Coordinates of C-alpha atoms in Angstrom, one line a residue:
M1 CA 0.0 0.0 0.0
P2 CA 1.2 3.6 -0.7
T3 CA 2.6 5.5 2.3
A4 CA 0.3 8.3 3.4
P5 CA 1.8 11.8 3.1
P6 CA 2.8 13.4 6.4
P7 CA 0.1 15.8 7.8
R8 CA 0.6 19.5 7.0
R9 CA 1.8 21.5 9.9
T10 CA 0.1 24.8 10.6
A11 CA 2.0 28.0 11.3
A12 CA 1.1 27.8 15.0
G13 CA 2.3 24.2 15.1
V14 CA 5.6 25.2 13.6
R15 CA 6.1 28.0 16.1
L16 CA 5.2 25.6 18.9
A17 CA 7.7 23.0 17.6
R18 CA 10.4 25.6 17.4
A19 CA 9.7 26.8 20.9
R20 CA 9.9 23.2 22.2
T21 CA 13.2 22.7 20.4
A22 CA 14.6 26.0 21.7
L23 CA 13.7 25.0 25.3
T24 CA 15.9 22.0 24.9
R25 CA 18.9 24.3 24.3
P26 CA 20.7 25.2 27.6
T27 CA 21.3 28.8 26.4
A28 CA 17.6 29.3 25.6
V29 CA 16.6 28.0 29.0
L30 CA 19.2 30.4 30.6
G31 CA 17.7 33.2 28.5
A32 CA 14.2 32.4 29.6
C33 CA 15.2 32.3 33.3
T34 CA 17.0 35.6 33.1
L35 CA 14.1 37.2 31.3
L36 CA 11.8 36.1 34.1
I37 CA 14.2 37.7 36.7
L38 CA 14.4 40.9 34.7
T39 CA 10.6 40.9 34.4
V40 CA 10.3 40.8 38.2
L41 CA 12.9 43.4 38.7
V42 CA 12.1 45.9 35.9
V43 CA 8.7 45.2 34.3
A44 CA 6.7 44.3 37.4
P45 CA 7.5 47.5 39.3
L46 CA 6.6 49.7 36.3
V47 CA 3.3 47.8 35.8
G48 CA 2.6 48.1 39.6
L49 CA 3.3 51.8 39.4
V50 CA 0.8 52.3 36.6
N51 CA -1.7 49.9 38.0
T52 CA -1.8 51.7 41.3
T53 CA -2.8 54.9 39.6
L54 CA -5.6 53.1 37.7
M55 CA -7.1 51.4 40.8
E56 CA -10.1 52.7 42.7
G57 CA -9.0 55.8 44.7
G58 CA -6.0 56.4 42.4
R59 CA -7.7 57.4 39.1
D60 CA -8.6 60.9 40.4
A61 CA -4.9 61.6 40.7
W62 CA -4.5 61.8 36.9
G63 CA -7.1 64.6 36.7
D64 CA -5.6 66.4 39.7
V65 CA -2.2 66.4 38.1
F66 CA -3.2 67.3 34.5
A67 CA -6.4 69.2 34.7
S68 CA -7.3 70.8 38.0
P69 CA -6.6 74.1 39.8
M70 CA -3.6 72.3 41.4
S71 CA -2.0 71.3 38.0
E72 CA -0.1 74.5 37.7
N73 CA 1.8 73.8 40.9
L74 CA 1.8 70.0 40.7
L75 CA 2.9 69.5 37.1
W76 CA 3.3 72.4 34.7
R77 CA 5.5 74.8 36.7
P78 CA 7.8 72.0 38.0
M79 CA 8.0 70.6 34.4
G80 CA 8.9 74.0 33.1
N81 CA 11.6 74.3 35.8
S82 CA 12.9 70.9 35.0
I83 CA 13.2 71.7 31.3
L84 CA 14.9 75.0 32.1
V85 CA 17.5 73.2 34.3
G86 CA 17.9 70.5 31.8
V87 CA 18.6 72.9 28.9
A88 CA 21.0 75.0 31.0
T89 CA 22.8 71.8 32.1
A90 CA 23.1 70.5 28.6
A91 CA 24.4 73.8 27.1
G92 CA 26.9 74.4 29.9
S93 CA 28.1 70.8 29.9
T94 CA 28.6 70.8 26.2
V95 CA 30.5 74.1 26.1
I96 CA 32.8 73.3 29.1
G97 CA 33.3 69.6 28.3
G98 CA 33.9 70.3 24.6
F99 CA 36.4 73.1 25.4
L100 CA 38.4 70.9 27.9
A101 CA 38.3 68.0 25.5
W102 CA 39.8 70.2 22.7
V103 CA 42.5 71.5 25.0
V104 CA 43.4 68.1 26.4
V105 CA 43.4 66.2 23.0
M106 CA 44.2 68.7 20.4
T107 CA 46.7 71.2 21.9
R108 CA 50.2 71.0 23.3
I109 CA 49.5 72.6 26.7
P110 CA 51.8 71.2 29.4
G111 CA 50.2 68.9 32.0
R112 CA 47.1 68.2 29.8
W113 CA 47.1 64.6 31.1
L114 CA 46.4 66.0 34.6
L115 CA 43.8 68.3 33.2
G116 CA 42.1 65.2 31.6
L117 CA 42.2 63.3 34.9
L118 CA 40.8 66.2 36.9
A119 CA 38.0 66.7 34.3
T120 CA 36.8 63.2 34.9
I121 CA 36.6 63.4 38.7
P122 CA 33.4 65.4 39.1
F123 CA 31.2 62.6 37.6
A124 CA 32.7 60.2 40.2
L125 CA 31.6 62.5 43.0
P126 CA 28.0 62.4 44.3
S127 CA 26.0 65.2 42.7
F128 CA 25.1 66.7 46.1
A129 CA 28.9 67.2 46.9
L130 CA 29.0 70.2 44.5
A131 CA 25.6 71.4 45.7
L132 CA 26.8 71.4 49.3
A133 CA 30.0 73.1 48.4
W134 CA 28.0 75.8 46.6
E135 CA 25.8 76.3 49.6
S136 CA 28.8 76.5 51.9
V137 CA 30.2 79.4 49.8
F138 CA 27.2 81.3 48.6
R139 CA 24.4 80.8 51.1
N140 CA 22.9 84.1 52.3
G141 CA 20.4 85.0 55.0
L142 CA 17.3 84.8 52.8
I143 CA 15.9 81.7 54.6
G144 CA 17.5 82.2 57.9
G145 CA 20.0 79.9 59.6
S146 CA 23.8 79.9 59.1
T147 CA 25.3 81.8 56.2
G148 CA 28.0 80.9 53.7
I149 CA 31.7 81.8 53.6
L150 CA 31.3 84.9 51.4
V151 CA 28.6 86.4 53.7
N152 CA 30.8 85.7 56.7
L153 CA 33.6 87.5 55.0
G154 CA 31.4 90.5 54.5
V155 CA 30.5 89.9 50.8
A156 CA 26.9 90.5 49.9
V157 CA 25.5 87.5 47.9
P158 CA 22.3 88.2 45.8
D159 CA 19.4 85.8 46.2
W160 CA 19.5 84.6 42.6
L161 CA 23.1 83.5 43.1
A162 CA 22.4 81.7 46.4
W163 CA 19.1 79.9 45.6
G164 CA 17.0 78.8 42.6
P165 CA 17.7 78.0 39.0
V166 CA 21.1 79.6 38.7
P167 CA 22.9 77.6 41.4
V168 CA 21.0 74.5 40.5
S169 CA 22.0 74.7 36.9
A170 CA 25.6 75.7 37.7
T171 CA 26.2 72.8 40.1
L172 CA 24.6 70.3 37.8
T173 CA 26.7 71.6 34.9
A174 CA 29.9 71.2 37.1
H175 CA 28.9 67.6 37.8
Y176 CA 27.8 66.4 34.3
F177 CA 30.2 68.2 32.0
S178 CA 32.5 65.2 32.6
L179 CA 30.1 63.2 30.5
S180 CA 30.5 65.5 27.5
F181 CA 34.2 65.7 28.1
M182 CA 34.8 62.0 27.9
L183 CA 32.6 61.5 24.9
I184 CA 34.0 64.4 22.9
A185 CA 37.6 63.6 23.9
A186 CA 37.2 60.1 22.6
A187 CA 35.8 61.4 19.3
L188 CA 38.5 64.1 18.9
A189 CA 41.2 61.4 19.4
S190 CA 39.9 59.6 16.3
V191 CA 40.3 62.7 14.0
N192 CA 42.9 61.9 11.4
G193 CA 45.5 64.6 11.4
D194 CA 46.5 63.8 7.8
L195 CA 43.0 64.8 6.7
M196 CA 43.3 68.2 8.4
E197 CA 46.8 68.8 7.0
A198 CA 45.6 67.9 3.5
A199 CA 42.7 70.4 3.8
E200 CA 45.1 73.1 4.9
L201 CA 47.4 72.4 2.0
T202 CA 44.5 73.1 -0.4
G203 CA 44.2 76.6 1.1
A204 CA 41.4 76.0 3.7
S205 CA 41.5 78.2 6.7
T206 CA 41.9 76.8 10.2
L207 CA 38.2 77.7 11.0
R208 CA 37.0 75.9 7.8
V209 CA 39.0 72.8 8.6
A210 CA 37.5 72.8 12.1
R211 CA 34.0 73.3 10.7
D212 CA 34.1 70.9 7.8
I213 CA 36.4 68.1 9.2
A214 CA 36.7 68.1 13.0
L215 CA 33.2 69.3 13.9
P216 CA 31.3 66.6 11.8
V217 CA 33.4 63.9 13.5
V218 CA 32.6 65.0 17.0
A219 CA 29.0 66.1 16.3
P220 CA 27.5 62.8 17.4
A221 CA 29.5 62.8 20.6
M222 CA 28.4 66.4 21.3
V223 CA 24.8 65.6 20.7
S224 CA 25.0 62.5 22.9
G225 CA 26.7 64.3 25.7
A226 CA 24.2 67.2 25.6
L227 CA 21.1 64.9 25.6
L228 CA 22.5 62.8 28.4
A229 CA 23.3 65.9 30.5
F230 CA 19.8 67.2 29.7
A231 CA 18.2 63.9 30.9
E232 CA 20.3 63.9 34.0
G233 CA 19.5 67.5 34.7
V234 CA 15.7 66.9 34.3
S235 CA 15.7 63.9 36.6
N236 CA 18.2 64.9 39.3
F237 CA 16.6 65.2 42.7
V238 CA 19.1 66.2 45.3
T239 CA 20.6 69.4 43.8
P240 CA 17.2 71.1 43.2
A241 CA 16.1 69.9 46.7
L242 CA 19.1 71.5 48.4
L243 CA 19.3 74.7 46.4
G244 CA 15.8 75.1 45.1
L245 CA 13.3 73.9 47.6
P246 CA 14.2 76.5 50.3
V247 CA 12.8 79.2 47.9
R248 CA 10.0 76.9 46.5
F249 CA 11.8 76.3 43.2
H250 CA 10.2 72.9 42.4
T251 CA 11.1 70.4 39.7
L252 CA 9.3 67.2 38.7
S253 CA 11.7 65.1 40.9
T254 CA 11.3 67.3 44.0
R255 CA 7.6 67.6 43.6
L256 CA 7.0 63.8 43.3
Y257 CA 9.3 63.2 46.3
G258 CA 7.3 65.7 48.3
A259 CA 4.0 64.1 47.3
I260 CA 5.1 60.5 48.2
S261 CA 6.9 61.5 51.4
T262 CA 3.8 63.3 52.7
G263 CA 1.5 60.3 51.9
D264 CA 0.0 61.7 48.7
V265 CA 1.2 58.6 46.9
S266 CA -1.2 58.5 44.0
R267 CA -0.3 61.9 42.7
G268 CA 3.4 61.1 43.3
Y269 CA 3.1 58.0 41.2
V270 CA 1.5 59.9 38.4
L271 CA 4.3 62.4 38.5
S272 CA 6.8 59.5 38.5
I273 CA 5.2 58.2 35.3
V274 CA 5.4 61.6 33.7
L275 CA 9.1 61.8 34.6
I276 CA 9.8 58.4 33.2
V277 CA 8.0 59.4 29.9
V278 CA 10.0 62.6 29.7
A279 CA 13.3 60.8 30.3
A280 CA 12.4 58.1 27.8
M281 CA 11.6 60.7 25.1
I282 CA 14.9 62.4 25.7
M283 CA 16.8 59.1 25.3
Y284 CA 14.8 58.2 22.2
A285 CA 15.7 61.5 20.7
S286 CA 19.4 60.9 21.5
T287 CA 19.2 57.5 19.8
R288 CA 17.6 59.0 16.7
L289 CA 19.9 61.9 16.4
T290 CA 23.1 60.0 16.9
G291 CA 22.0 56.8 15.1
G292 CA 21.4 58.2 11.7
R293 CA 22.8 56.9 8.5
R294 CA 25.5 59.6 8.0
N295 CA 29.0 58.1 8.2
F296 CA 31.5 59.8 10.4
A297 CA 34.1 57.0 10.3
T298 CA 37.7 58.1 10.7
I299 CA 39.3 54.9 11.8
T300 CA 40.3 52.7 8.8
G301 CA 42.9 50.3 7.8
K302 CA 45.3 53.1 7.0
G303 CA 47.4 54.6 9.7
G304 CA 46.7 58.1 10.9
R305 CA 48.4 60.5 13.2
R306 CA 47.2 63.0 15.8
R307 CA 47.3 66.6 14.8
S308 CA 48.1 69.1 17.6
V309 CA 47.2 72.7 17.4
D310 CA 49.9 75.3 18.1
L311 CA 48.1 78.0 20.0
G312 CA 51.0 80.5 19.8
P313 CA 50.4 83.6 22.0
W314 CA 47.0 82.2 23.0
A315 CA 48.5 79.2 24.7
R316 CA 48.8 80.8 28.2
P317 CA 45.2 82.3 28.3
V318 CA 43.7 79.1 27.0
A319 CA 45.7 77.1 29.6
A320 CA 44.7 79.5 32.4
L321 CA 41.0 79.2 31.5
A322 CA 41.2 75.4 31.4
W323 CA 42.9 75.2 34.7
L324 CA 40.4 77.6 36.2
L325 CA 37.5 75.5 35.0
V326 CA 38.9 72.2 36.5
A327 CA 39.9 74.1 39.7
C328 CA 36.4 75.5 40.1
T329 CA 34.7 72.1 39.5
T330 CA 37.1 69.7 41.2
V331 CA 39.8 71.3 43.5
V332 CA 37.8 74.1 45.1
P333 CA 34.7 72.1 45.9
G334 CA 36.8 69.4 47.5
A335 CA 38.7 71.9 49.6
V336 CA 35.6 73.7 50.6
L337 CA 33.9 70.5 51.8
V338 CA 37.0 69.5 53.9
L339 CA 37.7 72.9 55.4
S340 CA 34.0 73.7 56.2
S341 CA 33.7 70.4 58.0
L342 CA 36.4 71.6 60.4
T343 CA 35.1 75.0 61.3
R344 CA 33.8 75.6 64.8
R345 CA 30.9 77.8 63.5
T346 CA 29.3 77.0 60.2
N347 CA 31.3 78.3 57.3
D348 CA 33.1 80.8 59.4
F349 CA 36.9 80.4 59.0
T350 CA 37.6 83.1 61.6
S351 CA 36.0 81.0 64.3
G352 CA 38.8 78.5 64.3
F353 CA 39.0 74.8 63.4
T354 CA 38.1 71.6 65.3
L355 CA 38.0 67.9 64.7
H356 CA 34.9 67.6 66.7
Y357 CA 32.6 67.0 63.7
W358 CA 34.8 64.0 62.8
I359 CA 35.9 62.4 66.1
G360 CA 34.2 64.4 68.9
G361 CA 31.8 63.0 71.4
S362 CA 28.3 64.3 72.3
D363 CA 28.6 68.0 73.3
P364 CA 25.5 70.3 73.5
A365 CA 27.8 73.1 72.2
F366 CA 28.1 71.4 68.8
A367 CA 25.3 70.4 66.5
Q368 CA 22.8 70.1 69.3
G369 CA 24.8 67.3 70.9
R370 CA 25.4 65.1 67.9
P371 CA 28.8 63.4 68.0
G372 CA 31.4 63.4 65.2
I373 CA 30.7 61.2 62.3
L374 CA 33.4 58.7 63.2
N375 CA 32.0 58.5 66.8
N376 CA 28.3 58.3 65.8
P377 CA 26.7 54.8 65.8
Q378 CA 24.1 55.9 63.3
I379 CA 26.9 57.0 60.8
L380 CA 28.9 53.9 61.4
Q381 CA 25.7 51.8 60.8
A382 CA 25.0 53.8 57.6
T383 CA 28.6 53.4 56.4
G384 CA 28.3 49.6 56.9
N385 CA 24.9 49.5 55.2
T386 CA 26.2 51.7 52.3
V387 CA 29.3 49.6 51.6
L388 CA 27.4 46.3 52.0
L389 CA 24.7 47.6 49.7
G390 CA 27.3 48.5 47.1
V391 CA 28.9 45.1 47.3
C392 CA 25.7 43.2 47.2
V393 CA 24.4 45.2 44.2
A394 CA 27.7 44.9 42.4
L395 CA 27.7 41.1 42.9
G396 CA 24.0 40.6 42.1
A397 CA 24.1 42.9 39.0
G398 CA 27.4 41.4 37.9
V399 CA 26.2 37.8 38.0
L400 CA 22.9 38.6 36.4
G401 CA 24.6 40.9 33.9
L402 CA 27.0 38.1 32.9
L403 CA 24.1 35.5 32.5
V404 CA 22.0 38.0 30.4
S405 CA 25.0 38.9 28.3
Y406 CA 25.8 35.2 27.7
A407 CA 22.2 34.5 26.7
I408 CA 22.3 37.5 24.3
T409 CA 25.7 36.8 22.7
R410 CA 25.6 33.0 22.6
S411 CA 21.9 32.4 21.5
T412 CA 21.4 30.7 18.2
G413 CA 18.2 30.3 16.1
S414 CA 15.4 32.7 16.8
R415 CA 16.4 36.2 17.8
W416 CA 13.3 37.2 19.7
L417 CA 14.7 36.1 23.1
P418 CA 18.1 37.9 22.9
G419 CA 16.4 40.9 21.4
T420 CA 13.8 41.0 24.3
L421 CA 16.6 40.6 26.8
G422 CA 18.5 43.5 25.3
V423 CA 15.5 45.8 25.4
V424 CA 14.3 44.9 28.9
S425 CA 17.8 45.2 30.3
F426 CA 18.1 48.7 28.8
V427 CA 14.8 50.0 30.2
P428 CA 16.1 51.0 33.7
F429 CA 18.5 53.4 31.9
L430 CA 15.5 55.4 30.9
I431 CA 14.0 55.6 34.4
P432 CA 15.2 58.3 36.8
G433 CA 16.3 56.9 40.1
I434 CA 13.6 58.6 42.2
A435 CA 10.9 57.3 39.8
L436 CA 12.3 53.8 40.0
G437 CA 12.3 54.0 43.8
A438 CA 8.6 55.0 43.6
A439 CA 7.9 52.0 41.3
F440 CA 9.5 49.6 43.9
I441 CA 7.4 51.1 46.7
A442 CA 4.3 50.6 44.5
Q443 CA 5.2 47.0 43.7
F444 CA 6.8 45.8 46.9
G445 CA 5.6 48.2 49.5
A446 CA 2.7 45.8 50.4
P447 CA 2.5 42.0 50.5
T448 CA 2.1 40.5 47.0
G449 CA 1.2 36.9 46.9
P450 CA 4.0 34.9 48.7
I451 CA 6.2 38.0 48.8
P452 CA 5.9 40.0 52.0
S453 CA 6.2 43.8 52.2
L454 CA 9.8 44.7 51.6
Y455 CA 9.6 48.4 52.4
G456 CA 12.1 49.4 55.1
T457 CA 14.2 46.2 54.5
F458 CA 17.7 45.9 53.1
A459 CA 16.3 43.5 50.5
I460 CA 14.3 46.3 48.7
L461 CA 17.4 48.4 48.5
V462 CA 19.4 45.6 46.9
L463 CA 16.7 44.7 44.5
A464 CA 16.2 48.3 43.4
G465 CA 19.9 48.7 43.1
I466 CA 20.3 45.7 40.9
A467 CA 17.4 46.9 38.7
A468 CA 18.9 50.4 38.4
T469 CA 22.4 49.2 37.5
I470 CA 21.6 46.2 35.3
P471 CA 22.1 48.2 32.1
F472 CA 25.7 48.9 33.1
A473 CA 26.3 45.3 34.1
V474 CA 24.9 43.9 30.9
R475 CA 27.1 46.3 28.8
S476 CA 30.2 45.4 30.8
G477 CA 29.4 41.7 30.4
T478 CA 28.7 42.0 26.7
S479 CA 31.9 43.9 26.2
A480 CA 33.9 41.3 28.1
L481 CA 32.3 38.3 26.4
S482 CA 33.0 39.8 22.9
Q483 CA 36.7 39.3 23.6
V484 CA 36.3 35.6 24.3
S485 CA 36.4 33.4 21.2
R486 CA 33.8 30.7 20.9
D487 CA 36.5 28.3 20.0
V488 CA 37.6 28.2 23.7
E489 CA 34.1 27.4 24.8
E490 CA 33.7 24.7 22.1
S491 CA 36.8 23.0 23.4
A492 CA 35.1 22.8 26.8
V493 CA 32.0 21.4 25.2
M494 CA 34.0 18.7 23.5
A495 CA 35.5 17.9 27.0
G496 CA 31.9 17.3 28.3
A497 CA 31.5 20.5 30.3
G498 CA 27.9 21.6 30.8
L499 CA 26.6 25.2 30.5
F500 CA 27.2 26.3 34.1
R501 CA 30.5 24.5 34.2
R502 CA 31.6 26.4 31.1
I503 CA 30.5 29.7 32.6
G504 CA 32.1 29.1 35.9
A505 CA 35.4 27.5 34.8
V506 CA 35.9 29.2 31.4
I507 CA 33.9 32.3 30.8
A508 CA 34.1 33.9 34.3
P509 CA 37.9 33.6 34.7
L510 CA 38.5 35.0 31.1
T511 CA 36.2 37.9 31.6
A512 CA 37.0 38.5 35.3
R513 CA 39.0 41.7 34.7
G514 CA 36.2 43.4 32.7
L515 CA 33.5 42.1 35.0
F516 CA 35.4 43.4 38.1
T517 CA 35.8 46.8 36.5
G518 CA 32.0 46.9 35.8
G519 CA 31.3 45.7 39.3
V520 CA 33.4 48.5 40.8
L521 CA 31.6 51.1 38.7
V522 CA 28.2 49.7 39.9
F523 CA 29.5 49.8 43.5
V524 CA 30.4 53.5 43.0
Q525 CA 27.0 54.2 41.5
M526 CA 25.3 52.8 44.6
V527 CA 27.6 54.5 47.1
R528 CA 27.1 58.0 45.7
D529 CA 23.4 57.8 44.5
L530 CA 20.7 59.4 46.5
S531 CA 17.8 59.6 44.1
L532 CA 17.2 55.9 44.1
V533 CA 17.4 55.3 47.8
V534 CA 15.9 58.5 49.2
L535 CA 12.4 57.0 49.1
L536 CA 13.5 53.5 50.1
A537 CA 15.8 54.0 53.1
T538 CA 14.3 54.3 56.5
P539 CA 15.7 55.4 59.9
A540 CA 16.0 51.7 60.8
M541 CA 18.0 51.1 57.6
P542 CA 20.1 54.3 57.0
V543 CA 22.6 54.9 54.2
L544 CA 25.2 57.7 54.0
A545 CA 23.6 59.6 51.1
V546 CA 20.3 59.9 52.8
L547 CA 21.9 61.0 56.1
T548 CA 23.8 63.7 54.2
Y549 CA 20.6 65.0 52.8
Q550 CA 19.0 65.0 56.2
Y551 CA 21.9 66.7 57.9
S552 CA 21.9 69.4 55.2
S553 CA 18.2 69.9 55.5
E554 CA 18.5 70.3 59.3
N555 CA 21.4 72.9 58.8
F556 CA 24.1 70.7 60.3
T557 CA 26.5 71.7 57.6
Q558 CA 29.7 70.4 59.1
L559 CA 28.3 67.0 59.6
A560 CA 26.7 66.9 56.1
N561 CA 30.0 68.0 54.5
A562 CA 32.0 65.5 56.5
V563 CA 29.8 62.6 55.4
T564 CA 30.0 63.8 51.8
V565 CA 33.8 63.7 52.0
V566 CA 33.7 60.1 53.2
I567 CA 31.4 59.2 50.3
A568 CA 33.6 61.1 47.8
V569 CA 36.7 59.3 49.1
I570 CA 35.1 55.9 48.7
S571 CA 33.7 56.8 45.2
V572 CA 36.8 58.4 43.8
G573 CA 39.1 55.7 45.3
A574 CA 36.9 52.9 43.8
T575 CA 36.8 54.7 40.4
V576 CA 40.6 55.1 40.3
L577 CA 41.0 51.5 41.1
A578 CA 38.6 50.5 38.3
R579 CA 40.5 52.6 35.8
R580 CA 43.8 51.1 36.8
L581 CA 42.5 47.6 36.6
E582 CA 40.9 48.4 33.2
G583 CA 44.3 49.3 31.9
A584 CA 42.9 51.2 28.9
A585 CA 45.0 54.2 28.0
Q586 CA 43.0 57.4 27.8
P587 CA 43.1 59.3 24.5
W588 CA 44.9 62.3 26.0
N589 CA 47.7 60.0 27.4
Q590 CA 48.7 58.9 24.0
N591 CA 51.5 60.7 22.2
S592 CA 51.7 63.2 25.0

């Protein structure tokens, strides 16, 4: 009898068969498991945030925020202030970062390697370090309390310079210009000097060469730096809180913090969603503007040489301006923080100096009886919590980032799983820290099925930290894995090693250096970040960044500055360690 033809398989059957086949591959199983973890850490909090505002009792918050007599103060004016600060931060960061990048990479000014090093330090500092330094110098008597150094020296400080949008924008620019500097410096280092010299030989002026050759090459880096600075300026919480809230200068981040911290959670969650949407739109615009089809490639198979600019009589003025900028953004703030933590009376150098705020015991004559930070059990507990939090987040994000990166780079067949993993792991980069903290409160602030309420526990800090830093961990893992040939892993497969044996015995040791560098950067991010933890930390679970904000709000300036110095030392020390272990030469260190 003739053999019956095999039954036709429907499209759904084919997809089901492919899914079953994929699930037999260890890499696909690993990808599915990591996607589930990312869903719990990233997607679920966002869904919980939105769902809370759509439940009974929360829907009215949308109308209150967008279309009510309160909308002006709840949304529109804070949004306008946020955009104002973001634009000023982006413009200032691009100008200062671009100028310093040009000086360091393209000129022959002596000591430019040190200029480059100092220009990268502000981004390693907590953003509130510069805000506290500004307040210590320029604070006047508008809101009462102690005054700053200039007022104590008899210098009148106008209100617009002490409080509001000008100091907020200035300190954010001083913090985030490092982003633009690093991006533009890397782009300038790739400009082929032979092209510039050839253009000059044809009679082109120096200005035209810069406009038609150098500028197009660095334009994507300038746009990326500007948009990143804009996004950071819009979403930053602590600087507007320290320098804006005392004069009722609200931004979206400070307004949502005020709403949630006073129990008005529904409106706070709506503002969080608005802030997430604004940040996502900014990052999408950055991707569109820098991901176009125009080709700016300057690195080819042919050798090229760096072209230095001889400034002639302008060398000294340019060098003086460059050193003045790095001094004002790095050296002076550090000195102000250290010295102001030692003054007997707040910001008054004529009152004498004391180590009480560092090592003193309880004395009613100082800070209402609060002991020095190194003799204060709460500070010591917060230091332990902060370091432990950084280590736990670095380990958790590092392991998860390695597994996600492995699933992305080693997956075969259907690309939907690695594509989904890449998108979901990038989402936290679009979410401002304070909005992500609000999302975790909405999702884990109350019992959910078998998961108890995590609010006020160390666990919620760790989980939120892993979620916030997973984009950095995945990028570090992907970069490290790209340097490991698949041939090495295939040899382990032939020897009978399973998936996790290969990852533990082959992949992890070969990528350890890159993963450790990424882990240190995650550690620094957690130690210096306040926006993420300001809503999650409690008096029973303190961390250094939150205590700094509390001390500053209570006008205990010496204690706030002393704690900030501790955070800065930890952050900068870890950053320097990471850069040394990374071993990558900076562009301005080459051909010096």
